[in-house]
Tab-separated table of C-alpha atoms and ligand atoms in Angstrom:
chain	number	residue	atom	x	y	z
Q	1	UNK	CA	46.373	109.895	89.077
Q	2	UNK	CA	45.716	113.098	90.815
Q	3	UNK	CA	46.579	114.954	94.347
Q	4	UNK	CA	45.134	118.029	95.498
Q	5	UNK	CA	47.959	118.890	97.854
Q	6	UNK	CA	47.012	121.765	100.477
Q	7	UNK	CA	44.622	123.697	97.550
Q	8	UNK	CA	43.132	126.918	99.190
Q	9	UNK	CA	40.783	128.844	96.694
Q	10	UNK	CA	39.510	132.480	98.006
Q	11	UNK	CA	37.693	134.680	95.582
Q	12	UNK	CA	37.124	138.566	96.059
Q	13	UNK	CA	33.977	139.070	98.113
Q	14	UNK	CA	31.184	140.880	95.715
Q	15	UNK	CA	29.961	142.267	98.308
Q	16	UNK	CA	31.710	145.271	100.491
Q	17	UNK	CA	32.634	147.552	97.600
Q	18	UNK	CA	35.460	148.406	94.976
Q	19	UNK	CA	38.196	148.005	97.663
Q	20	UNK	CA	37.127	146.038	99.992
Q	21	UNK	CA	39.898	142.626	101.096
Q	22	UNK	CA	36.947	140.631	102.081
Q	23	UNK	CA	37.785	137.043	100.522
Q	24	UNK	CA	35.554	134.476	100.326
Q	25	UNK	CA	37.142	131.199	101.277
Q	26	UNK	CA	35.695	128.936	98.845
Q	27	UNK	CA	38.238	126.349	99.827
Q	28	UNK	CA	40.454	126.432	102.304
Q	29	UNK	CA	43.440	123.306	102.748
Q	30	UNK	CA	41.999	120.526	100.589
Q	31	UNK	CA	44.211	117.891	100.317
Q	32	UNK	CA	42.555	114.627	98.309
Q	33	UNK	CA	43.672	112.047	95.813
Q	34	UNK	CA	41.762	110.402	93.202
Q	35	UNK	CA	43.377	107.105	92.046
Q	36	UNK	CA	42.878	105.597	88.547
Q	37	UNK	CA	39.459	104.168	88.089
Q	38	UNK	CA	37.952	104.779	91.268
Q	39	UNK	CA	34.902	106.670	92.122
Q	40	UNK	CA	35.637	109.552	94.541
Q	41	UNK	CA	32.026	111.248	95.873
Q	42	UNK	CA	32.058	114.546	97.367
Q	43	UNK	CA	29.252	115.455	99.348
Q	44	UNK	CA	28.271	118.896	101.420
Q	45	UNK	CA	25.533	121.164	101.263
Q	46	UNK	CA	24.762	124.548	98.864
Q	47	UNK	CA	27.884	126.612	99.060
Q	48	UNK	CA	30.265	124.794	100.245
Q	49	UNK	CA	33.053	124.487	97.645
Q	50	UNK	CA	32.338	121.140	95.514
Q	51	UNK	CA	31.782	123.146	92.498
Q	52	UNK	CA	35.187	124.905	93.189
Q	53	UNK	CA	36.473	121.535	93.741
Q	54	UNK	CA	35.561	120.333	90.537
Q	55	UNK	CA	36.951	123.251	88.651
Q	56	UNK	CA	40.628	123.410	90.519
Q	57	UNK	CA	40.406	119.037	89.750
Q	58	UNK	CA	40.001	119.885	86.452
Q	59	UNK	CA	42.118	122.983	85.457
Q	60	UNK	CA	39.655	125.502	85.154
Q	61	UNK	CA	40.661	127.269	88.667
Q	62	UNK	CA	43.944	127.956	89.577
Q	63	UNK	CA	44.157	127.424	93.484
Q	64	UNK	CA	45.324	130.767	95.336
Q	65	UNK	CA	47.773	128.451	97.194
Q	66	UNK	CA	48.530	124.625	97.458
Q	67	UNK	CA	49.766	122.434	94.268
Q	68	UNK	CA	47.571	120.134	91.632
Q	69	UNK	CA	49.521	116.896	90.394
Q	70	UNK	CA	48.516	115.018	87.680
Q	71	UNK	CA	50.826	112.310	87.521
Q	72	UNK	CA	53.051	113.604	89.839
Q	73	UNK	CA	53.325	116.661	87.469
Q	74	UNK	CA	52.544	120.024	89.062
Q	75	UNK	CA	49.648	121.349	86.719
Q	76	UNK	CA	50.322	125.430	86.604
Q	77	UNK	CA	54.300	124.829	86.658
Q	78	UNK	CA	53.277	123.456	82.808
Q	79	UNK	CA	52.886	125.599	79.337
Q	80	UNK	CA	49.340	126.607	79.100
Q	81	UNK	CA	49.651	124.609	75.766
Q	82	UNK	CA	50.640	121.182	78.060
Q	83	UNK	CA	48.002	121.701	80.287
Q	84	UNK	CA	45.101	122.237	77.331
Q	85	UNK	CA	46.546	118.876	75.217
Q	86	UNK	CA	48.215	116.571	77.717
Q	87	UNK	CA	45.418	117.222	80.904
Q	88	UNK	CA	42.763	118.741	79.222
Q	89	UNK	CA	42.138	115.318	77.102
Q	90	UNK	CA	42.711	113.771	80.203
Q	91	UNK	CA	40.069	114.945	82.196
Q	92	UNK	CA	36.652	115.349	81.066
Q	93	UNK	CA	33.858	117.354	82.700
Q	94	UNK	CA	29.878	116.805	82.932
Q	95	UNK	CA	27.842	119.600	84.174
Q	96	UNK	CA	24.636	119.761	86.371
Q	97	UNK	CA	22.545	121.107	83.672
Q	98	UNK	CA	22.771	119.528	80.423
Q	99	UNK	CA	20.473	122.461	79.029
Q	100	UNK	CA	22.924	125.213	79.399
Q	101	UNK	CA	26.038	122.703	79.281
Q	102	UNK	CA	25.494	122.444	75.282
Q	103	UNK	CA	25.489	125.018	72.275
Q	104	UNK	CA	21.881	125.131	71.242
Q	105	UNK	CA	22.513	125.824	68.101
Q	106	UNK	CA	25.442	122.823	66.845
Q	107	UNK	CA	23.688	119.306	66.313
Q	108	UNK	CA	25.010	116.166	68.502
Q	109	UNK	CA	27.299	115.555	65.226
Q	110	UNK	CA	29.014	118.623	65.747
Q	111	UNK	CA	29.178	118.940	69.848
Q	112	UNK	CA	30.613	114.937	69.791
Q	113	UNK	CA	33.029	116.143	67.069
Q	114	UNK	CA	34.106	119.067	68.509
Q	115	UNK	CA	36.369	118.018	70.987
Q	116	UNK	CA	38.105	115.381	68.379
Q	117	UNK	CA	38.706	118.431	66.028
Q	118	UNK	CA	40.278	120.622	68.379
Q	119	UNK	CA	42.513	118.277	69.373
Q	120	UNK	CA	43.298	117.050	66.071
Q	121	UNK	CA	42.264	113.249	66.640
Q	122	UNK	CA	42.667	110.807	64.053
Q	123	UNK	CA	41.228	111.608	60.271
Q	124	UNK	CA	38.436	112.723	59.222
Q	125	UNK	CA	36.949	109.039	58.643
Q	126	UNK	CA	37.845	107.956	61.902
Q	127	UNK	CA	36.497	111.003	63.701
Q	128	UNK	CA	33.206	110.062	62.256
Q	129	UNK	CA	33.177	106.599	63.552
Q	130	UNK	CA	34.078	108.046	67.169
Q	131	UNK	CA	31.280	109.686	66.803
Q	132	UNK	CA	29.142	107.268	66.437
Q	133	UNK	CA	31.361	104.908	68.964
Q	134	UNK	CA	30.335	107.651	71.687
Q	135	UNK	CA	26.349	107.733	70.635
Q	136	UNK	CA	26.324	103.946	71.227
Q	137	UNK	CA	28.215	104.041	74.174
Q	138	UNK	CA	25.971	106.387	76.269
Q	139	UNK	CA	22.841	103.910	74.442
Q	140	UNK	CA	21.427	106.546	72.244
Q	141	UNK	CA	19.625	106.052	68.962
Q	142	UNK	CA	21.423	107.437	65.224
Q	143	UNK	CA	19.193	109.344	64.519
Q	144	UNK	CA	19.978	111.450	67.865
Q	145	UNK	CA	22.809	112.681	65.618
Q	146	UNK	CA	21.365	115.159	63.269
Q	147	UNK	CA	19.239	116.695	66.281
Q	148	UNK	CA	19.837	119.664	68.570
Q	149	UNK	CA	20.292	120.121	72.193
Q	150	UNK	CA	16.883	121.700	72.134
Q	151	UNK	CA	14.525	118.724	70.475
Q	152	UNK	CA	16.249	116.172	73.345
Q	153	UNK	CA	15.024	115.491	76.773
Q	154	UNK	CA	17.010	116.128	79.775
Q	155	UNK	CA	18.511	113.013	80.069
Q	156	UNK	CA	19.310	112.515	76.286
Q	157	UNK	CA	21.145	115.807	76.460
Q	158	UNK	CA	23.164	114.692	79.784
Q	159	UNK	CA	23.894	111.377	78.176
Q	160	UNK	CA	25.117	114.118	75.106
Q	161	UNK	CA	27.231	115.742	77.444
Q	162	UNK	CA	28.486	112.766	78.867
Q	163	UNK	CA	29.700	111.146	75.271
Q	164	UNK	CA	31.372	114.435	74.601
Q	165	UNK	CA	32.877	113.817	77.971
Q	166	UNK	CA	34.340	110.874	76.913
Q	167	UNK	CA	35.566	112.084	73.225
Q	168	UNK	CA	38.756	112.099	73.849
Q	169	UNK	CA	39.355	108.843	76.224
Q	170	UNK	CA	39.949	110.768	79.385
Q	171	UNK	CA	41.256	108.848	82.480
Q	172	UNK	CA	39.263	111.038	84.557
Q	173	UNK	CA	35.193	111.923	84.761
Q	174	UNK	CA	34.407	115.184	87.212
Q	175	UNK	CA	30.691	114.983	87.081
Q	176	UNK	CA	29.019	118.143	89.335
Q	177	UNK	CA	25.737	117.376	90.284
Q	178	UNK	CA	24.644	115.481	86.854
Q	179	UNK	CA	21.368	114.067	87.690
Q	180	UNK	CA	19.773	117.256	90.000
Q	181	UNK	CA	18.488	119.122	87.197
Q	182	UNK	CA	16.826	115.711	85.610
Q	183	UNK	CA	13.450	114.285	86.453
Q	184	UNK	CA	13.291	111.743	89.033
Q	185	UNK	CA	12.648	108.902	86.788
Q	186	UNK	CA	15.397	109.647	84.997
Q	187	UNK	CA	18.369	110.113	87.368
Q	188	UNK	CA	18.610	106.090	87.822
Q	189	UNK	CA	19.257	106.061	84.372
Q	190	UNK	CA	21.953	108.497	83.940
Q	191	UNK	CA	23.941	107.256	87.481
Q	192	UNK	CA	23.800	103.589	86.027
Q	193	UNK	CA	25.567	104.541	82.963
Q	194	UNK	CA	27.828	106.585	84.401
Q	195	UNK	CA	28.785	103.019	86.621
Q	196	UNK	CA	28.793	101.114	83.501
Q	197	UNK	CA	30.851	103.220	81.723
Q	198	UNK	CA	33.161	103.288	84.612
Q	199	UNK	CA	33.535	99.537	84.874
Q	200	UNK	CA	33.867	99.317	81.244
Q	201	UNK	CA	36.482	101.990	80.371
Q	202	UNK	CA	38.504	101.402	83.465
Q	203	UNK	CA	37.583	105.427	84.338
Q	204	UNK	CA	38.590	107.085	87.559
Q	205	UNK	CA	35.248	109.372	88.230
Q	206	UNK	CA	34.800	112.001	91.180
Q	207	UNK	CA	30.336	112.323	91.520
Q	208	UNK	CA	29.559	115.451	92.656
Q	209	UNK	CA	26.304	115.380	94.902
Q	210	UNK	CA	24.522	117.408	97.653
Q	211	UNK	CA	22.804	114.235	98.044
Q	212	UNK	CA	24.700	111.708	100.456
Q	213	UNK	CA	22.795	108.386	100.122
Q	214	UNK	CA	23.076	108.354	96.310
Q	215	UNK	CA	26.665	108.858	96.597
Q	216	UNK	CA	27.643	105.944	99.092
Q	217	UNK	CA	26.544	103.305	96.749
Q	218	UNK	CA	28.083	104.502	93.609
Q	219	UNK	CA	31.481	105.768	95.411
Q	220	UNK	CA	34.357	103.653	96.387
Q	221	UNK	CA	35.439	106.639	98.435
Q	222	UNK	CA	33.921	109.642	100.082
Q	223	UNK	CA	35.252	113.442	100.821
Q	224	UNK	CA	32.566	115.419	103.129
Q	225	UNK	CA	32.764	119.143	102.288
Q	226	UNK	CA	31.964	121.849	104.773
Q	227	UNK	CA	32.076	125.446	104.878
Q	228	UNK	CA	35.455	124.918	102.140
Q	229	UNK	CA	37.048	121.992	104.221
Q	230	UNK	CA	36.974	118.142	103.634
Q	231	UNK	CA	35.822	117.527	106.899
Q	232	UNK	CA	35.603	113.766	106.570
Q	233	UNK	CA	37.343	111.106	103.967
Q	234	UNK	CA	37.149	107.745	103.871
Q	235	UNK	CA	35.853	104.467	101.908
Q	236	UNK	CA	31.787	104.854	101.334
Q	237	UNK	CA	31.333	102.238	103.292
Q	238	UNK	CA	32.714	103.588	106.821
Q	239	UNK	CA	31.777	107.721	106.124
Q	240	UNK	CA	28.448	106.407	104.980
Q	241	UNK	CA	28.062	103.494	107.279
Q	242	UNK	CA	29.308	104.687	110.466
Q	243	UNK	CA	30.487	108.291	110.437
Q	244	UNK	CA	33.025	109.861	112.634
Q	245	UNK	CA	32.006	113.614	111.797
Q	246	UNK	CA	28.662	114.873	113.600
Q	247	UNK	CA	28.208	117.242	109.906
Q	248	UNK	CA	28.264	113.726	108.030
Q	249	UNK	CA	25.856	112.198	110.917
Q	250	UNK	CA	23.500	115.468	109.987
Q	251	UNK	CA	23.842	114.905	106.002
Q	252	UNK	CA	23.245	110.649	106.582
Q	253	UNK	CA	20.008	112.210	108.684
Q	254	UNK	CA	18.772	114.268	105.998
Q	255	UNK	CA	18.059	111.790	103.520
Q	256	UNK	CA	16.671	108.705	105.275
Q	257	UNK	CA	17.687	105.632	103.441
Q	258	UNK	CA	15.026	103.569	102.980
Q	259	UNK	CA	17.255	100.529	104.469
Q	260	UNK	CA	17.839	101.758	107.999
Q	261	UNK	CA	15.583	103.789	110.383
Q	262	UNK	CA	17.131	107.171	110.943
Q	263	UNK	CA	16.317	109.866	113.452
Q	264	UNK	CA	16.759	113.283	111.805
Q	265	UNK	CA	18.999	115.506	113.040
Q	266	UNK	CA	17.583	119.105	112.959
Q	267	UNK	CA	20.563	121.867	112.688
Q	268	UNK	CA	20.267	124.633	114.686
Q	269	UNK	CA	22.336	127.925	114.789
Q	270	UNK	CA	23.799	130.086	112.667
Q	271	UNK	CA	25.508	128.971	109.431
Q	272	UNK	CA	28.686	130.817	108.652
Q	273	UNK	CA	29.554	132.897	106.090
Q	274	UNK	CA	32.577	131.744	103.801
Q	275	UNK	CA	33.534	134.969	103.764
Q	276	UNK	CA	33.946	135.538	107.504
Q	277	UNK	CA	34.682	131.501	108.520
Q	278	UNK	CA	34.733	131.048	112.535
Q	279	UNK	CA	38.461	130.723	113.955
Q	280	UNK	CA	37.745	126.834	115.072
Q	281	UNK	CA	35.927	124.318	113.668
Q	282	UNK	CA	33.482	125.608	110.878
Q	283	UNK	CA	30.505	123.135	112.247
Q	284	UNK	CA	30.440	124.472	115.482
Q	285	UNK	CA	27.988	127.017	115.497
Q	286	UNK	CA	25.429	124.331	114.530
Q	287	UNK	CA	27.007	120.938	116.165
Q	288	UNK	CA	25.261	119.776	119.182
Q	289	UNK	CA	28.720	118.596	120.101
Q	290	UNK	CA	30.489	121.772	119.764
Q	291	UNK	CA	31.970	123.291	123.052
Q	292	UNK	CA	34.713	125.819	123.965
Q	293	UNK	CA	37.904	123.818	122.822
Q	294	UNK	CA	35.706	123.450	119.023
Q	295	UNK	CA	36.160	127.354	118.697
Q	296	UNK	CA	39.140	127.511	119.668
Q	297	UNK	CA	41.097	126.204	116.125
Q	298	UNK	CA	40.527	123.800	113.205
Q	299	UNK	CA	40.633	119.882	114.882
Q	300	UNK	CA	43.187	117.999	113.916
Q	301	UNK	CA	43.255	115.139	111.258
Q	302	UNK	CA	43.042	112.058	112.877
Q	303	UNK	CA	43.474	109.039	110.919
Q	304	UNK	CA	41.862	105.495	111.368
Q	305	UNK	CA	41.566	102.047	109.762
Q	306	UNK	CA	41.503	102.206	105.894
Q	307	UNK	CA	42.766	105.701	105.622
Q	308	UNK	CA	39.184	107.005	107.345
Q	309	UNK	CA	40.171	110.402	108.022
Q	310	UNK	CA	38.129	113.051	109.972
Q	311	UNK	CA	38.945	116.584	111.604
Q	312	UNK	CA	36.549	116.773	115.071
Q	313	UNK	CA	37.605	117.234	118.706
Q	314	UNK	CA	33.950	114.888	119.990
Q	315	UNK	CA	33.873	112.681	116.937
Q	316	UNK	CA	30.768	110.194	116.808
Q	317	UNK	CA	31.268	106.640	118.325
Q	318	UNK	CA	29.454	103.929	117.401
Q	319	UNK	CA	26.989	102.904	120.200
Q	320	UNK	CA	26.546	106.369	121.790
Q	321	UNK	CA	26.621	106.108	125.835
Q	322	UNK	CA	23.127	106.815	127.270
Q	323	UNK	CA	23.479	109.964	128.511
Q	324	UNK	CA	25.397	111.800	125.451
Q	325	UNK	CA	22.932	114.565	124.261
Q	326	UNK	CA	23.497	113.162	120.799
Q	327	UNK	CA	19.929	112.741	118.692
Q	328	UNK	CA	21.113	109.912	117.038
Q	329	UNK	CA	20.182	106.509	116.725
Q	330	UNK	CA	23.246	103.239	117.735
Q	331	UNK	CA	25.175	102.079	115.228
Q	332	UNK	CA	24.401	101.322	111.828
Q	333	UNK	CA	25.087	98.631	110.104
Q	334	UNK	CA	27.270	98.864	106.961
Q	335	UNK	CA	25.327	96.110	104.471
T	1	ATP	N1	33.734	133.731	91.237
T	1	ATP	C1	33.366	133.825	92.524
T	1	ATP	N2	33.465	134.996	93.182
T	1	ATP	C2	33.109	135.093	94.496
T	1	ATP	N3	32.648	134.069	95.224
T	1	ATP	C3	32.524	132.867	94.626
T	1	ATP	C4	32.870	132.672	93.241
T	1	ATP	N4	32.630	131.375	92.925
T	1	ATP	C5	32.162	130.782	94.052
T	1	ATP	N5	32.087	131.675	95.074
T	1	ATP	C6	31.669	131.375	96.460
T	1	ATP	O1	32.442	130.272	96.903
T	1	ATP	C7	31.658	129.419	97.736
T	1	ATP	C8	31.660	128.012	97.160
T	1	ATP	O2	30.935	127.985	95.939
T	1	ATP	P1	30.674	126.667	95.089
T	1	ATP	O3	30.005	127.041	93.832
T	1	ATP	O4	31.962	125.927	94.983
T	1	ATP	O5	29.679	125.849	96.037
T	1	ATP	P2	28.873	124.495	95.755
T	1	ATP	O6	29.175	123.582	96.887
T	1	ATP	O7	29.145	123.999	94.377
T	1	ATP	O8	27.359	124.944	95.865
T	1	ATP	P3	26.054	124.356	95.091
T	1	ATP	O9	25.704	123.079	95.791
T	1	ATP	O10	25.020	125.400	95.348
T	1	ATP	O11	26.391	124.176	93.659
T	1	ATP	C9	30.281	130.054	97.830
T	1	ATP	O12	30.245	130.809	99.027
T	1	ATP	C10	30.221	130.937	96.602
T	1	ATP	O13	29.367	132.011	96.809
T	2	MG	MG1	27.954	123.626	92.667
């Protein structure tokens, strides 16, 4: 459905003055593919580009170099006028914080019927219905309708923003972080519909999370982000279950599961700046792997079974040897 194909994004460094050429390299070479109704996850810590992911995925940044396909159809070789009608009802977005996400001041009427009138769906009559359609679809009560942003709790106002999300029958969700800025006993919630609506609309979805273990049971498939690279890609089950990337080991490590006994992995060393990247791998300043040929240039791909792809010179075996300084405990299992 779509292919980012080589997509480098560098923004002018704020920092270093009017004429400074610092860039920072919010992306550098991401090449992924989202097929229709799967669930793509992207995971990586504060910084790393999955915001800037989500906005080159859905046409709001134009990559400094490397192609976007939509169906095989290069998205900034089209009209801005294409783009807006034939993607932008294609793809919608949901944002991390619902608060800021909506116009305080229209009512859920007018934010659901927004998007309908722009794009001049249907009549009058049956933008109406629509409206309603989406208000039962994300389970929220009438009389939500006449209310605004403001007199709605956080997770009535994502479920909002996810029903205006869905307005136009997109074949595509890009959902950035939509459950951090909601209370705990909320998130549940929210990531459940989002599943159900996925199942039931047939929707491809790429979930946007610093958060690892939520993503590898809602994905189908999982990108690893670090430093502006997909380090690691595969199907949830093998990045999640038995990582080939030491940086995916130290995410899996972060956030026990409450499943499997973990031992953390503590990161150590400098982290480095995306405006000044190191010449090799960009994890090896804090890998307890990392040795002279890691500096040297960015690892290969290397591909195994089911498309698992990672880039690392010492990937992570299952069943470490005794001896191998690596903290971390034999394999998992993938139940
Ligand atoms: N408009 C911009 N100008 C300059 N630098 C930018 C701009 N937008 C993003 N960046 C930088 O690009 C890098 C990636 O940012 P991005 O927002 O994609 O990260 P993120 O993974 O979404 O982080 P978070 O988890 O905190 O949301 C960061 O170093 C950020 O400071
Ligand atoms: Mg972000």
């Amino acid at each position: 459905m779509i292919r980012l194909d080589g997509v480098h994004v560098r923004h002018k460094a704020r920092s270093g003055g009017l004429f400074s050429r610092d860039a920072v390299h919010a992306l550098t070479d991401a090449t992924l593919e989202v097929k229709r109704g799967e669930i793509v996850g992207l995971v990586g810590e504060s910084g790393c580009g999955k915001s800037t992911l989500a906005r080159v995925l859905t046409g709001l940044q134009k990559p400094t170099e490397g192609e976007v396909l939509f169906h095989g159809r290069d998205l900034w070789e089209m009209t801005g006028a294409e783009r807006r009608k034939d993607f932008g009802s294609a793809v919608g977005v949901v944002f991390q914080d619902p608060s800021t996400a909506l116009n305080p001041r229209l009512t859920v009427r007018q934010i659901l019927r927004d998007p309908l009138d722009v794009h001049r769906r249907g009549t009058t009559e049956s933008r109406e219905a629509r409206v309603e359609e989406l208000l039962d679809l994300v389970g929220l009560p009438g009389h939500t309708l006449a209310a605004l942003p403001g007199q709605l709790s956080g997770g009535q106002r994502q479920r909002v923003a996810i029903a205006r999300a869905l307005a136009l029958e997109p074949e595509l969700i890009v959902a950035d972080e939509p459950t951090s800025a909601l209370d705990v006993s909320v998130r549940a919630q929210v990531l459940n519909l989002l599943v159900d609506l996925r199942e039931r609309l047939g929707l491809g979805m790429v979930f946007i999370s610093h958060d690892i273990q939520t993503v590898r049971y809602l994905a189908d498939r999982i990108a690893v982000l670090y430093l502006g690279r997909i380090v690691e890609e595969g199907r949830a089950a093998d990045v999640a279950g038995a990582p080939s990337h030491p940086y995916t080991e130290a995410l899996l490590s972060a956030t026990p599961s409450l499943l499997e006994a973990t031992q953390r992995i503590v990161l150590t060393g400098p982290v480095p700046s995306a405006t000044n990247p190191p010449p090799g791998c960009p994890f090896s300043t804090r890998c307890w792997k990392a040795d002279a040929e890691c500096s040297t240039a960015f690892p290969a791909q290397t591909i195994g079974a089911d498309e698992h792809r990672w880039h690392c010179v010492h990937p992570q075996t299952s069943g470490s040897p005794a001896g191998d300084r690596t903290p971390v405990p034999p394999a998992r299992s993938t139940a």
